Each structure stands twice: as structure tokens, then as C-alpha cells.
CSV table of C-alpha atoms in Angstrom, one decimal:
chain,number,residue,atom,x,y,z
I,1,MET,CA,-36.1,25.3,27.7
I,2,SER,CA,-38.8,24.9,30.3
I,3,ASN,CA,-39.8,27.9,32.3
I,4,THR,CA,-40.1,26.2,35.6
I,5,TYR,CA,-37.6,23.9,37.2
I,6,PRO,CA,-38.5,20.2,36.9
I,7,SER,CA,-40.1,19.1,40.1
I,8,ASP,CA,-38.8,15.6,39.8
I,9,ASP,CA,-35.1,16.6,39.6
I,10,PRO,CA,-33.5,14.3,42.0
I,11,ASN,CA,-30.7,16.8,42.5
I,12,ILE,CA,-33.0,19.4,44.1
I,13,ASN,CA,-34.5,19.0,47.5
I,14,ARG,CA,-38.3,19.6,47.5
I,15,GLU,CA,-37.8,22.5,49.9
I,16,ASP,CA,-35.3,24.1,47.5
I,17,GLN,CA,-37.5,23.8,44.4
I,18,LYS,CA,-39.4,27.0,45.0
I,19,ALA,CA,-36.2,29.1,44.9
I,20,ALA,CA,-34.9,27.1,41.9
I,21,ARG,CA,-38.1,27.7,40.0
I,22,ALA,CA,-37.9,31.4,40.9
I,23,VAL,CA,-34.4,31.7,39.4
I,24,GLN,CA,-35.4,29.7,36.4
I,25,SER,CA,-38.4,31.9,35.7
I,26,LEU,CA,-36.4,35.0,35.4
I,27,THR,CA,-35.8,36.3,31.9
I,28,LEU,CA,-32.0,36.6,31.7
I,29,PRO,CA,-30.0,39.5,30.6
I,30,THR,CA,-28.3,38.7,27.4
I,31,LEU,CA,-25.9,40.6,25.2
I,32,THR,CA,-27.4,41.9,21.9
I,33,PRO,CA,-26.1,40.2,18.7
I,34,GLU,CA,-24.4,43.5,17.9
I,35,SER,CA,-22.6,43.6,21.1
I,36,VAL,CA,-21.5,40.0,20.7
I,37,LYS,CA,-20.2,40.8,17.3
I,38,ARG,CA,-18.4,43.9,18.5
I,39,ILE,CA,-16.6,42.1,21.3
I,40,GLU,CA,-15.8,39.3,18.9
I,41,ARG,CA,-14.2,41.7,16.5
I,42,GLN,CA,-12.1,43.2,19.2
I,43,ALA,CA,-10.9,39.9,20.5
I,44,LEU,CA,-10.1,38.5,17.0
I,45,ASP,CA,-8.3,41.7,16.1
I,46,ARG,CA,-6.2,41.3,19.2
I,47,LEU,CA,-5.6,37.7,18.3
I,48,ARG,CA,-4.5,38.7,14.8
I,49,LYS,CA,-2.1,41.2,16.0
I,50,LYS,CA,-0.7,38.8,18.5
I,51,LYS,CA,0.0,36.2,15.9
I,52,GLN,CA,1.5,38.8,13.6
I,53,ARG,CA,3.9,39.9,16.3
I,54,ALA,CA,4.8,36.4,17.2
I,55,PHE,CA,5.7,35.6,13.7
I,56,GLN,CA,7.7,38.8,13.1
I,57,PHE,CA,9.6,39.4,16.2
I,58,PRO,CA,10.4,37.8,19.5
I,59,GLN,CA,8.0,38.9,22.3
I,60,PHE,CA,9.3,41.3,24.9
I,61,HIS,CA,6.2,42.0,26.8
I,62,SER,CA,8.0,41.6,30.1
I,63,PHE,CA,11.0,43.6,29.0
I,64,PRO,CA,9.8,46.6,26.9
I,65,ARG,CA,12.9,48.6,27.6
I,66,LEU,CA,15.1,45.7,26.5
I,67,ALA,CA,13.0,45.5,23.3
I,68,VAL,CA,13.5,49.2,22.6
I,69,ALA,CA,17.2,49.0,23.4
I,70,LEU,CA,17.7,45.9,21.2
I,71,SER,CA,15.7,47.5,18.4
I,72,ILE,CA,18.0,50.6,18.4
I,73,VAL,CA,21.2,48.5,18.5
I,74,ILE,CA,20.0,46.2,15.7
I,75,ALA,CA,18.7,49.0,13.6
I,76,LEU,CA,22.0,50.9,13.9
I,77,VAL,CA,24.0,47.8,13.0
I,78,LEU,CA,21.8,46.8,10.2
I,79,ALA,CA,21.5,50.3,8.8
I,80,THR,CA,25.2,51.0,8.8
I,81,SER,CA,26.1,47.7,7.3
I,82,GLY,CA,23.6,48.1,4.5
I,83,THR,CA,22.0,44.8,5.3
I,84,VAL,CA,18.5,46.2,5.4
I,85,ALA,CA,18.9,47.7,1.9
I,86,ALA,CA,20.3,44.4,0.6
I,87,SER,CA,17.4,42.5,2.2
I,88,ALA,CA,14.7,44.5,0.6
I,89,GLY,CA,14.2,42.3,-2.4
I,90,SER,CA,14.5,39.0,-0.4
I,91,LEU,CA,11.8,36.4,-0.4
I,92,PRO,CA,10.7,33.9,2.3
I,93,GLY,CA,13.3,31.2,2.5
I,94,GLU,CA,16.2,33.4,1.6
I,95,PRO,CA,18.9,34.2,4.1
I,96,LEU,CA,18.2,38.0,4.3
I,97,TYR,CA,14.4,37.6,4.6
I,98,ALA,CA,14.6,37.6,8.4
I,99,VAL,CA,16.5,40.9,8.3
I,100,LYS,CA,13.9,42.4,6.0
I,101,ARG,CA,11.1,41.4,8.4
I,102,LEU,CA,13.1,42.6,11.4
I,103,GLY,CA,13.5,46.0,9.6
I,104,GLU,CA,9.7,46.1,9.1
I,105,GLN,CA,9.1,45.4,12.7
I,106,ILE,CA,11.6,48.1,13.8
I,107,GLU,CA,10.0,50.5,11.4
I,108,LEU,CA,6.6,49.8,13.0
I,109,ASN,CA,7.9,50.0,16.5
I,110,PHE,CA,9.3,53.5,16.0
I,111,ALA,CA,6.6,54.9,13.8
I,112,PRO,CA,4.2,57.4,15.4
I,113,ALA,CA,0.7,56.1,16.1
I,114,ASP,CA,-0.9,58.0,13.3
I,115,GLN,CA,1.4,56.4,10.7
I,116,GLN,CA,1.0,52.8,11.8
I,117,ALA,CA,-2.1,52.1,9.7
I,118,MET,CA,-0.3,53.2,6.6
I,119,ILE,CA,2.8,51.2,7.4
I,120,HIS,CA,0.6,48.1,7.9
I,121,ALA,CA,-0.9,48.8,4.5
I,122,ALA,CA,2.6,49.1,3.0
I,123,HIS,CA,3.6,45.8,4.7
I,124,ALA,CA,0.5,44.2,3.2
I,125,GLU,CA,1.6,45.5,-0.2
I,126,THR,CA,5.0,44.0,0.4
I,127,ARG,CA,3.5,40.6,1.2
I,128,LEU,CA,1.5,40.8,-1.9
I,129,SER,CA,4.6,41.5,-3.9
I,130,GLU,CA,6.3,38.5,-2.4
I,131,ILE,CA,3.3,36.3,-3.1
I,132,GLU,CA,3.4,37.4,-6.7
I,133,LYS,CA,7.1,36.7,-7.1
I,134,LEU,CA,6.9,33.3,-5.4
I,135,ALA,CA,3.8,32.4,-7.5
I,136,ALA,CA,5.8,33.2,-10.6
I,137,LYS,CA,8.1,30.3,-9.5
I,138,GLY,CA,5.0,28.1,-8.9
I,139,VAL,CA,5.2,28.5,-5.1
I,140,VAL,CA,2.3,29.6,-2.9
I,141,LEU,CA,2.9,30.0,0.8
I,142,PRO,CA,-0.5,30.0,2.7
I,143,GLY,CA,1.2,31.6,5.7
I,144,LEU,CA,2.2,34.5,3.6
I,145,LEU,CA,-1.4,34.9,2.4
I,146,VAL,CA,-2.5,34.9,6.1
I,147,GLU,CA,0.1,37.5,6.9
I,148,MET,CA,-1.0,39.8,4.1
I,149,GLN,CA,-4.6,39.6,5.3
I,150,ALA,CA,-3.4,40.3,8.9
I,151,GLU,CA,-1.4,43.3,7.8
I,152,THR,CA,-4.4,44.6,5.8
I,153,GLN,CA,-6.7,44.0,8.8
I,154,ALA,CA,-4.3,45.8,11.0
I,155,ALA,CA,-4.3,48.7,8.6
I,156,VAL,CA,-8.1,48.7,8.6
I,157,SER,CA,-8.3,48.7,12.3
I,158,GLY,CA,-5.6,51.4,12.6
I,159,ALA,CA,-7.3,53.6,10.0
I,160,LYS,CA,-10.5,53.6,12.1
I,161,THR,CA,-8.6,55.1,15.0
I,162,LEU,CA,-7.1,57.9,13.1
I,163,PRO,CA,-8.4,61.5,13.3
I,164,ALA,CA,-11.1,62.1,10.7
I,165,LYS,CA,-8.9,64.4,8.7
I,166,GLN,CA,-6.4,61.6,8.0
I,167,GLN,CA,-8.9,58.8,7.4
I,168,THR,CA,-9.8,59.6,3.8
I,169,GLY,CA,-6.3,59.1,2.5
I,170,VAL,CA,-5.6,55.9,4.4
I,171,LEU,CA,-9.0,54.4,3.8
I,172,SER,CA,-8.7,55.1,0.1
I,173,ALA,CA,-5.3,53.5,0.0
I,174,ILE,CA,-6.6,50.4,1.7
I,175,VAL,CA,-9.5,50.2,-0.7
I,176,ILE,CA,-7.1,50.3,-3.6
I,177,LEU,CA,-4.8,47.8,-1.9
I,178,THR,CA,-7.6,45.3,-1.4
I,179,ASN,CA,-8.6,45.8,-5.0
I,180,LYS,CA,-5.1,45.1,-6.1
I,181,GLN,CA,-4.9,42.0,-3.9
I,182,GLU,CA,-8.0,40.6,-5.4
I,183,THR,CA,-6.8,41.2,-9.0
I,184,ALA,CA,-3.3,39.7,-8.3
I,185,LEU,CA,-4.7,36.7,-6.4
I,186,ALA,CA,-7.2,36.0,-9.2
I,187,LYS,CA,-4.3,36.2,-11.7
I,188,ILE,CA,-2.2,33.8,-9.7
I,189,GLN,CA,-5.2,31.4,-9.5
I,190,THR,CA,-5.5,31.3,-13.3
I,191,GLN,CA,-1.7,30.7,-13.6
I,192,LEU,CA,-1.8,27.7,-11.3
I,193,PRO,CA,-3.4,24.4,-12.2
I,194,SER,CA,-7.0,24.2,-11.0
I,195,THR,CA,-6.0,21.2,-8.9
I,196,HIS,CA,-3.2,23.1,-7.1
I,197,ALA,CA,-3.4,22.7,-3.3
I,198,SER,CA,-3.3,26.4,-2.8
I,199,GLN,CA,-6.3,27.3,-4.9
I,200,SER,CA,-8.6,27.2,-1.8
I,201,ALA,CA,-6.3,29.4,0.2
I,202,LEU,CA,-6.1,31.9,-2.7
I,203,SER,CA,-9.9,31.9,-2.9
I,204,ASN,CA,-10.2,32.5,0.8
I,205,ALA,CA,-7.6,35.3,0.7
I,206,GLN,CA,-9.6,36.9,-2.2
I,207,SER,CA,-12.8,36.7,-0.2
I,208,ASN,CA,-11.1,38.3,2.8
I,209,SER,CA,-9.8,41.2,0.6
I,210,THR,CA,-13.3,41.7,-0.6
I,211,ALA,CA,-14.7,41.6,3.0
I,212,GLN,CA,-12.0,44.1,4.2
I,213,ARG,CA,-12.8,46.5,1.4
I,214,GLN,CA,-16.5,46.2,2.1
I,215,GLU,CA,-15.8,46.9,5.8
I,216,ILE,CA,-14.0,50.1,4.9
I,217,ILE,CA,-16.8,51.2,2.5
I,218,VAL,CA,-19.5,50.5,5.0
I,219,TYR,CA,-17.5,52.3,7.7
I,220,ALA,CA,-16.9,55.3,5.5
I,221,GLU,CA,-20.5,55.5,4.5
I,222,LYS,CA,-21.6,55.2,8.1
I,223,LEU,CA,-19.4,58.1,9.2
I,224,SER,CA,-19.9,60.1,6.0
I,225,ILE,CA,-16.2,60.0,5.3
I,226,PRO,CA,-15.8,61.3,1.8
I,227,LEU,CA,-14.4,58.1,0.3
I,228,THR,CA,-15.6,56.6,-2.8
I,229,ALA,CA,-13.5,53.8,-3.9
I,230,GLN,CA,-16.4,52.3,-5.7
I,231,ASN,CA,-15.0,53.0,-9.1
I,232,THR,CA,-16.4,56.5,-9.3
I,233,PRO,CA,-15.0,57.6,-12.6
I,234,THR,CA,-15.2,61.4,-12.1
I,235,ALA,CA,-14.5,63.9,-9.4
I,236,THR,CA,-16.2,67.2,-9.0
I,237,ALA,CA,-14.0,70.0,-7.8
I,238,THR,CA,-15.3,71.4,-4.6
I,239,LYS,CA,-15.0,75.0,-3.7
I,240,GLN,CA,-11.9,74.6,-1.7
I,241,PRO,CA,-10.5,71.2,-2.3
I,242,ALA,CA,-8.1,69.4,-0.1
I,243,ILE,CA,-6.3,66.8,-2.0
I,244,LEU,CA,-5.2,63.9,0.1
I,245,THR,CA,-2.7,61.8,-1.7
I,246,ALA,CA,-1.7,58.5,-0.2
I,247,THR,CA,1.2,56.9,-2.0
I,248,PHE,CA,2.9,53.8,-1.0
I,249,THR,CA,5.3,51.8,-3.1
I,250,ALA,CA,6.1,48.3,-2.3
I,251,GLN,CA,8.4,47.0,-4.9
I,252,PRO,CA,11.5,45.9,-3.1
I,253,THR,CA,14.6,46.4,-5.2
I,254,ALA,CA,18.2,46.6,-4.5
I,255,THR,CA,18.1,50.3,-5.0
I,256,GLN,CA,15.1,50.8,-2.9
I,257,PRO,CA,16.2,50.2,0.6
I,258,THR,CA,13.2,51.3,2.5
I,259,LEU,CA,9.5,50.6,2.3
I,260,THR,CA,8.4,53.8,3.9
I,261,PRO,CA,4.8,54.7,3.2
I,262,THR,CA,4.0,58.4,3.0
I,263,LEU,CA,0.8,60.2,3.6
I,264,ILE,CA,1.0,63.5,2.0
I,265,GLU,CA,-1.7,65.9,2.7
I,266,THR,CA,-1.9,68.9,0.5
I,267,GLN,CA,-4.4,71.6,1.1
I,268,THR,CA,-4.7,73.8,-1.9
I,269,ALA,CA,-6.3,77.1,-1.5
I,270,THR,CA,-7.5,78.1,-4.9
I,271,ALA,CA,-7.7,81.6,-6.2
I,272,THR,CA,-10.9,80.8,-8.1
I,273,GLN,CA,-13.0,80.3,-5.0
I,274,GLN,CA,-16.1,82.3,-5.5
I,275,PRO,CA,-18.3,82.6,-2.5
I,276,THR,CA,-22.0,82.6,-3.4
I,277,ALA,CA,-25.0,83.8,-1.6
I,278,THR,CA,-26.5,80.4,-1.4
I,279,PRO,CA,-24.0,77.9,0.0
I,280,ARG,CA,-24.1,74.5,-1.6
I,281,PRO,CA,-23.8,71.3,0.2
I,282,PRO,CA,-20.4,69.7,0.0
I,283,THR,CA,-19.9,67.4,-2.9
I,284,GLN,CA,-18.9,64.0,-1.4
I,285,THR,CA,-17.0,62.6,-4.3
I,286,ALA,CA,-13.6,61.3,-4.7
I,287,VAL,CA,-11.6,59.7,-7.4
I,288,ILE,CA,-9.3,56.8,-6.9
I,289,VAL,CA,-6.6,56.5,-9.5
I,290,SER,CA,-4.8,53.3,-9.6
I,291,THR,CA,-1.7,52.9,-11.7
I,292,GLN,CA,-0.4,49.5,-12.1
I,293,GLN,CA,3.0,50.7,-13.2
I,294,SER,CA,5.8,49.6,-10.9
I,295,ASN,CA,3.3,48.4,-8.3
I,296,GLN,CA,2.6,51.9,-7.4
I,297,VAL,CA,-0.7,52.8,-6.1
I,298,VAL,CA,-1.9,56.3,-5.9
I,299,ALA,CA,-5.1,57.3,-4.1
I,300,THR,CA,-6.5,60.7,-4.6
I,301,ALA,CA,-9.6,61.8,-3.0
I,302,THR,CA,-11.2,65.2,-2.6
I,303,SER,CA,-12.2,65.7,0.9
I,304,PRO,CA,-14.9,68.2,1.6
I,305,ALA,CA,-14.7,67.3,5.3
I,306,ALA,CA,-11.3,69.0,5.3
I,307,THR,CA,-12.5,72.2,3.8
I,308,ASN,CA,-14.4,75.0,5.5
I,309,THR,CA,-17.4,74.4,3.3
I,310,PRO,CA,-20.5,75.2,5.3
I,311,PRO,CA,-23.0,72.4,5.8
I,312,GLY,CA,-25.8,72.4,3.3
B,1,MET,CA,-28.7,44.4,26.4
B,2,ILE,CA,-31.8,42.4,25.7
B,3,PHE,CA,-33.6,40.0,27.9
B,4,GLN,CA,-34.6,36.5,26.9
B,5,GLN,CA,-35.0,33.0,28.3
B,6,SER,CA,-31.8,31.2,28.7
B,7,ASP,CA,-30.8,28.8,26.0
B,8,PRO,CA,-28.6,25.9,27.0
B,9,PRO,CA,-25.1,26.5,25.7
B,10,SER,CA,-24.0,24.3,23.0
B,11,PRO,CA,-21.9,21.9,25.0
B,12,LEU,CA,-18.2,21.5,24.0
B,13,THR,CA,-16.5,18.4,25.2
B,14,LEU,CA,-13.2,18.8,27.0
B,15,ALA,CA,-11.5,17.2,24.0
B,16,THR,CA,-13.1,19.6,21.6
B,17,GLU,CA,-12.2,22.5,23.8
B,18,LYS,CA,-8.6,21.3,24.1
B,19,LYS,CA,-8.3,21.2,20.3
B,20,LEU,CA,-9.9,24.6,19.9
B,21,VAL,CA,-7.6,26.1,22.5
B,22,ALA,CA,-4.6,24.6,20.8
B,23,GLN,CA,-5.7,26.0,17.4
B,24,SER,CA,-6.5,29.4,19.0
B,25,GLN,CA,-3.0,29.5,20.5
B,26,GLN,CA,-1.7,29.2,16.9
B,27,GLY,CA,-3.8,32.2,16.0
B,28,ASP,CA,-6.7,30.3,14.4
B,29,GLN,CA,-9.6,32.8,14.5
B,30,ASP,CA,-12.3,30.3,13.8
B,31,ALA,CA,-11.3,28.2,16.7
B,32,PHE,CA,-11.3,31.2,19.0
B,33,THR,CA,-14.6,32.3,17.7
B,34,ALA,CA,-16.1,28.9,18.6
B,35,LEU,CA,-14.8,29.2,22.1
B,36,TYR,CA,-15.9,32.8,22.4
B,37,ARG,CA,-19.5,32.1,21.3
B,38,ASN,CA,-19.8,29.2,23.6
B,39,TYR,CA,-19.0,31.3,26.6
B,40,VAL,CA,-19.8,34.9,25.9
B,41,GLN,CA,-23.3,35.1,27.2
B,42,ALA,CA,-22.5,33.1,30.4
B,43,ILE,CA,-19.5,35.4,31.0
B,44,TYR,CA,-21.8,38.4,30.5
B,45,ARG,CA,-24.3,37.1,32.9
B,46,TYR,CA,-21.6,36.3,35.4
B,47,CYS,CA,-20.4,40.0,35.2
B,48,PHE,CA,-24.0,41.3,35.1
B,49,PHE,CA,-25.1,39.7,38.4
B,50,ARG,CA,-22.0,41.0,40.1
B,51,VAL,CA,-21.9,44.6,38.9
B,52,GLN,CA,-25.7,44.9,38.2
B,53,ASP,CA,-25.2,47.3,35.3
B,54,PRO,CA,-25.6,46.2,31.7
B,55,ASP,CA,-23.0,48.7,30.3
B,56,HIS,CA,-20.4,47.8,32.9
B,57,ALA,CA,-21.1,44.1,32.4
B,58,GLU,CA,-20.6,44.5,28.7
B,59,ASP,CA,-17.3,46.3,29.1
B,60,LEU,CA,-16.1,43.7,31.6
B,61,THR,CA,-17.1,40.9,29.2
B,62,ALA,CA,-15.0,42.5,26.4
B,63,ASP,CA,-12.2,42.9,28.9
B,64,VAL,CA,-12.4,39.3,29.8
B,65,PHE,CA,-12.0,38.1,26.3
B,66,LEU,CA,-9.2,40.5,25.5
B,67,LYS,CA,-7.3,39.4,28.6
B,68,ALA,CA,-8.0,35.8,27.5
B,69,VAL,CA,-6.4,36.5,24.1
B,70,ASP,CA,-3.4,38.2,25.8
B,71,GLY,CA,-2.9,35.2,28.1
B,72,LEU,CA,-3.7,32.5,25.6
B,73,SER,CA,-0.1,31.5,25.0
B,74,ARG,CA,0.4,30.9,28.7
B,75,TYR,CA,-2.9,28.9,29.2
B,76,ASN,CA,-2.5,25.3,30.3
B,77,GLU,CA,-5.6,23.1,30.1
B,78,ARG,CA,-5.0,21.0,33.3
B,79,GLY,CA,-8.1,18.9,32.7
B,80,LEU,CA,-10.5,21.8,33.4
B,81,PRO,CA,-12.9,23.5,30.8
B,82,PHE,CA,-11.6,26.6,29.1
B,83,GLY,CA,-14.6,28.3,30.7
B,84,ALA,CA,-13.1,27.8,34.2
B,85,TRP,CA,-10.2,30.0,33.1
B,86,LEU,CA,-12.5,32.6,31.6
B,87,PHE,CA,-14.6,32.7,34.8
B,88,ARG,CA,-11.4,33.2,36.8
B,89,ILE,CA,-10.5,36.1,34.6
B,90,ALA,CA,-14.0,37.5,34.9
B,91,HIS,CA,-13.8,37.2,38.7
B,92,ASP,CA,-10.5,39.1,38.7
B,93,ARG,CA,-12.0,41.8,36.5
B,94,VAL,CA,-15.0,42.2,38.7
B,95,VAL,CA,-12.8,42.5,41.8
B,96,ASP,CA,-10.8,45.1,39.9
B,97,PHE,CA,-14.0,46.9,38.9
B,98,TYR,CA,-15.1,47.2,42.5
B,99,ARG,CA,-11.6,48.3,43.6
B,100,LYS,CA,-11.8,51.1,41.1
B,101,ALA,CA,-15.4,51.9,41.6
B,102,GLY,CA,-15.2,52.0,45.4
B,103,ARG,CA,-18.7,50.8,46.0
B,104,ARG,CA,-21.4,48.6,44.6
B,105,PRO,CA,-23.6,50.2,42.0
B,106,VAL,CA,-27.4,49.8,42.4
B,107,VAL,CA,-29.5,48.5,39.6
B,108,GLU,CA,-33.0,49.6,38.8
B,109,LEU,CA,-35.0,46.6,38.0
B,110,THR,CA,-37.8,46.6,35.5
B,111,ASP,CA,-40.5,44.2,34.4
B,112,ASP,CA,-38.2,43.2,31.6
B,113,PHE,CA,-36.5,41.0,34.0
B,114,VAL,CA,-39.5,38.7,34.3
B,115,SER,CA,-40.6,36.7,31.3
B,116,ASP,CA,-44.1,37.0,30.0
B,117,ASP,CA,-44.9,33.3,29.6
B,118,LEU,CA,-44.8,32.1,33.1
B,119,SER,CA,-47.5,30.1,34.8
B,120,PRO,CA,-49.8,32.5,36.7
B,121,ASP,CA,-48.8,31.5,40.3
B,122,VAL,CA,-45.1,31.7,39.5
B,123,SER,CA,-45.6,34.9,37.6
B,124,ILE,CA,-47.4,36.6,40.5
B,125,GLU,CA,-44.9,35.3,42.9
B,126,ILE,CA,-42.0,36.5,40.8
B,127,THR,CA,-43.6,39.8,39.9
B,128,GLU,CA,-44.1,40.6,43.6
B,129,SER,CA,-40.6,39.8,44.6
B,130,ARG,CA,-38.6,40.3,41.4
B,131,GLU,CA,-36.5,43.1,42.8
B,132,ARG,CA,-35.8,41.2,46.0
B,133,LEU,CA,-35.0,38.1,43.9
B,134,TYR,CA,-32.4,39.9,41.9
B,135,GLU,CA,-31.0,41.3,45.0
B,136,ALA,CA,-31.2,37.9,46.5
B,137,ILE,CA,-29.2,36.4,43.7
B,138,SER,CA,-26.5,38.8,44.3
B,139,HIS,CA,-26.7,38.2,48.0
B,140,PRO,CA,-25.1,34.8,48.6
B,141,THR,CA,-21.4,34.1,48.5
B,142,ASP,CA,-19.5,34.3,45.2
B,143,GLU,CA,-19.5,30.5,44.9
B,144,GLN,CA,-23.2,30.3,45.7
B,145,GLN,CA,-23.9,32.9,43.0
B,146,ALA,CA,-21.9,31.0,40.5
B,147,VAL,CA,-23.7,27.7,41.3
B,148,ILE,CA,-27.1,29.4,40.9
B,149,GLN,CA,-26.1,30.9,37.6
B,150,PHE,CA,-24.5,27.7,36.2
B,151,ARG,CA,-27.2,25.3,37.3
B,152,PHE,CA,-30.4,27.3,36.9
B,153,MET,CA,-29.5,29.9,34.3
B,154,GLU,CA,-27.0,28.2,32.1
B,155,ASN,CA,-28.6,24.8,32.8
B,156,TRP,CA,-25.4,23.0,33.2
B,157,SER,CA,-25.4,19.6,34.9
B,158,LEU,CA,-23.9,19.1,38.4
B,159,GLU,CA,-20.9,17.4,36.7
B,160,ASP,CA,-20.4,20.3,34.2
B,161,THR,CA,-20.8,22.9,36.9
B,162,GLY,CA,-18.3,20.9,39.0
B,163,ARG,CA,-15.8,20.8,36.3
B,164,MET,CA,-16.2,24.6,35.7
B,165,MET,CA,-15.7,25.3,39.4
B,166,ASN,CA,-13.1,22.5,39.9
B,167,LYS,CA,-15.3,20.7,42.5
B,168,SER,CA,-16.9,17.3,42.7
B,169,ALA,CA,-20.6,16.9,41.7
B,170,ASN,CA,-21.4,16.2,45.4
B,171,ALA,CA,-19.7,19.4,46.5
B,172,ILE,CA,-21.7,21.3,43.9
B,173,LYS,CA,-24.9,19.6,45.1
B,174,ALA,CA,-24.1,20.7,48.7
B,175,LEU,CA,-23.2,24.2,47.5
B,176,GLN,CA,-26.4,24.3,45.5
B,177,HIS,CA,-28.5,23.4,48.5
B,178,ARG,CA,-26.9,26.1,50.6
B,179,ALA,CA,-27.3,28.6,47.8
B,180,LEU,CA,-31.0,27.8,47.3
B,181,GLN,CA,-31.7,27.8,51.0
B,182,SER,CA,-30.0,31.2,51.3
B,183,LEU,CA,-32.1,32.4,48.4
B,184,GLN,CA,-35.3,30.9,49.8
B,185,ARG,CA,-34.6,32.4,53.2
B,186,TYR,CA,-34.1,35.8,51.6
B,187,ILE,CA,-37.3,35.6,49.7
B,188,SER,CA,-39.2,34.4,52.7
B,189,GLN,CA,-37.7,37.0,54.8
B,190,GLN,CA,-38.9,39.7,52.4
B,191,ASN,CA,-42.4,38.1,52.0
B,192,LEU,CA,-42.8,37.8,55.8
B,193,GLY,CA,-41.6,41.2,56.5
B,194,GLY,CA,-38.4,40.0,58.1
B,195,SER,CA,-39.8,37.5,60.5
B,196,ASP,CA,-37.4,34.9,59.2
B,197,ALA,CA,-34.1,35.9,60.6
B,198,ASN,CA,-30.6,35.6,59.4
B,199,PRO,CA,-29.4,32.7,57.3
């Protein structure tokens, strides 16, 4: 770009060119790349949530009270009739699937704010389970992959807004979840013909899972959140461990009517605590235990941040 | 905030924008990102020259795009650029900002506002009157400010500026003339110690 305004611009009178040049000569205020990225993330996050809501449930922005009232009525009707329980194992395309999704939305609507991230993670786990079941029949729904990623991203975003004390468990769970997504999607890819139309969508979904996990890891490192989901094989007991156990099960069966994630925080005061004259810095280690049985994922992390350990 | 010479925005044709908007309305993140990146700096500058505070301008810019996402499903193209809608949102946010703030904040201008690679005469001229110039830019009417920004900071053509402001190219040319005259009078007034009277 030239620094001075072209003097031969026919659209500028000669008398106006001095002012035009003056304006053009100014170095303009510009958003930093970091700020551009930050706002972009906020906007895309909003877009993602909007799409998710649109898919799952009718919009009631103008009638929030109506939405709540309807949710209560529908929840009561469905719960008493056992429809939600019966719909738990349903898959996209089946008659009760809409009921299942409605149940999820109601669950989300009524959950306290600090549990929303974990519920999103549980819903992402449910989507993964559905993807695996459909893949076993040779069917891959790209929309379901997108929804799984959207739920995961909502969990990531939600986890970042949690109080520090709760973050370790939820972030650990999401790391495990994204690991599991990658493994499952890679397996599905190998089961399908290499020319299958959904191979590309599966690859993209895998990449997104990796990116979401990386986002969590970077975030945890930046804020010194004691989370190591990077396959740390051992854990060192701290002086006063607080064990955060995040468990969510997402294997819809007829006998498992709800998909309620639980975040159990157990603070164990040990009798073996031995104060020493020279306080040691907290050991920031954690162990992630992932059991593949019954699709159950257990994240266990020691959290020195939750202890009263003096800073080193 | 950083300061740099303005780069011309990568132009998006109305047809391309229409397609990107339709995809964004379906939740396509790549499409929305393309629209966002095409307009984010212009929206920021629009806010900056009106609130004259980089942090507030950044907050308002974020607010504009979040409002845009919220209203995306109700957006109708109507033959105007997507940016016209964004600037309308920005205008409303700025009005809302002043309603809440109660008064106009004052910006402290620094040498950072003037580029280093100017020709000597222009550089001296601008250095001497840079504060007044920035004040001058925020002095004209809202439409005149917009024309100054779109034409001489974003480097949009008369036609593109006209589309953005829903006016004809001739109307923009007339508006531009009035805006530059107002600006010139203001600069002259300052240089001449106020001997040149009101616009």
C-alpha cells in the first residue's frame, strides 16, 4: 500500500487531497494476532453451541419460561412412562432416538453450571458409542462425528470456566475421552474400505480429537493445573493427596436408563502425613487410568493444588 | 493492540459472501472464519475511532461478532455486503457503550500512531498535528467518519464503500468531499490558531 494518497485520483478534489494524504499516512491501530485468534475462538465456540442446540432441541430464545415449563412436562411424562430408559440404547434413525436426545437436552438444561462440562463430555462419549455401533453395521454418519466434536469442544470450553479445584478431574476426563475417540476412530477406519466415502471425515474427526486434547494439555500447563494425561505411567504420592476421580459411563443399555456423569471428589487425609522441617515443592504428577472394559473411563489424578502443601 | 499500515482487505464478492453466510448459518466454522477474518480489523478500527480506547474497542469487536453469531439465523442478505450488517451491529454496540459509559473517553495519543516511513514533509506535518488529526477524525458525523475509514484506511473503492453504506457511489463521493473538507478545516483551524472558523 502506498503511504500517501495518489494525487491523480479523480475521485478526490485537489483541495481535499491534503486531508486524504494525512489520513492515509497514519499508522492504523490493528488487533494483535493473539486478539484476533481469541475473538475468533469465542465466536466459533458460540457458533458451535448454537448449531448443537439447533440440532438437539427447538429454540426457545424468546420464550425461556415456556422452554422450562415444556421441559418439565416432557421430562415427567417421559420419565414416568419409562420411555427415556427404553430409548437409551437407540441409534440415529430409530424411533426412540429423538427421545434419547431430548432426554440429554433436558438433563443439560437442568444441570448446575459446574456440571455442564462433564455432561457434555458424557454426551460426547455417547456419540462415540453410537458411532462405533453404527460403524459395526458399516454406517458412518458425518453429522454424528461433528456432534461428537461439538460436545467435546463444549466440554473443553466448559471445563475452562470451572473453579480450579474442579478442573483437574474434568480436564483429565476429557483427555482420556479424546484419546479414546482417536483410538476408536482409527479402528473404524481400518474396518472400512480405504475408498469409503467417510474416511476423510473420520480422519478430520481424529485430528480434531488430537487438537482438543492438545488444547487441554497446553491450557493445563499454562495454568499449572496438575494434569498429566501424557501417559505418565507412575504417580508419586504427595503428602496430603486429594484424589479426584472422574467417572463417566456411556454404554447405553436397556438396564442403564440414564447417562449421568459423576464427578466424585475425595479428599483423603492420611494418617501418615509427616511434616518435615524443609517443605518440599508439590509434586505435580498424576496418573490417568483408562480401562477399556464396558466403555468405562476412569481418570485419577493427584492434585497438589487441592492440598495445603506449602509452595516450594 | 499494534499499529501498522493498513493492508487492503481481501475482497470478497457478494456472491462469495452470500455462499459463506449460507454455510455459516448451517454452522460451518470455516465459512464463518473466512467472513470473520475479512472484517475483523475493519470492525476493530470502526470501534477504535469511536471509543478511542484499544481495550474497549477490542471488547466491542468481540461483542460484535458474538452478536453476529447470535443473529446469524435471522440474517437476510438483501443485496448488501455482510459487512454492512456487521457495521450496523458495531454502530449499535458503540451507542450502547456510550449510553453505559455516560461520556466519551479521552485517548492519549503517542508517536506510535504515525508511521516511520513517511515522506519528510508529510511526516512533519502529521507529527505536528497528529493528536489534532485523530481528534479530527472522530470529529465529523458518524457517516463522514465511516467514509474516511472505508475509503482511506480500508482502501475500499467508492462502489464498495457505497455498498457497505447502502448508498450510491456518487453519494459517497459527495459525502467523502464533505468529510475531507471538515477534516481539512479542522486541521487548518488548529494550524492557524483558530482563525478558520466553523465548518
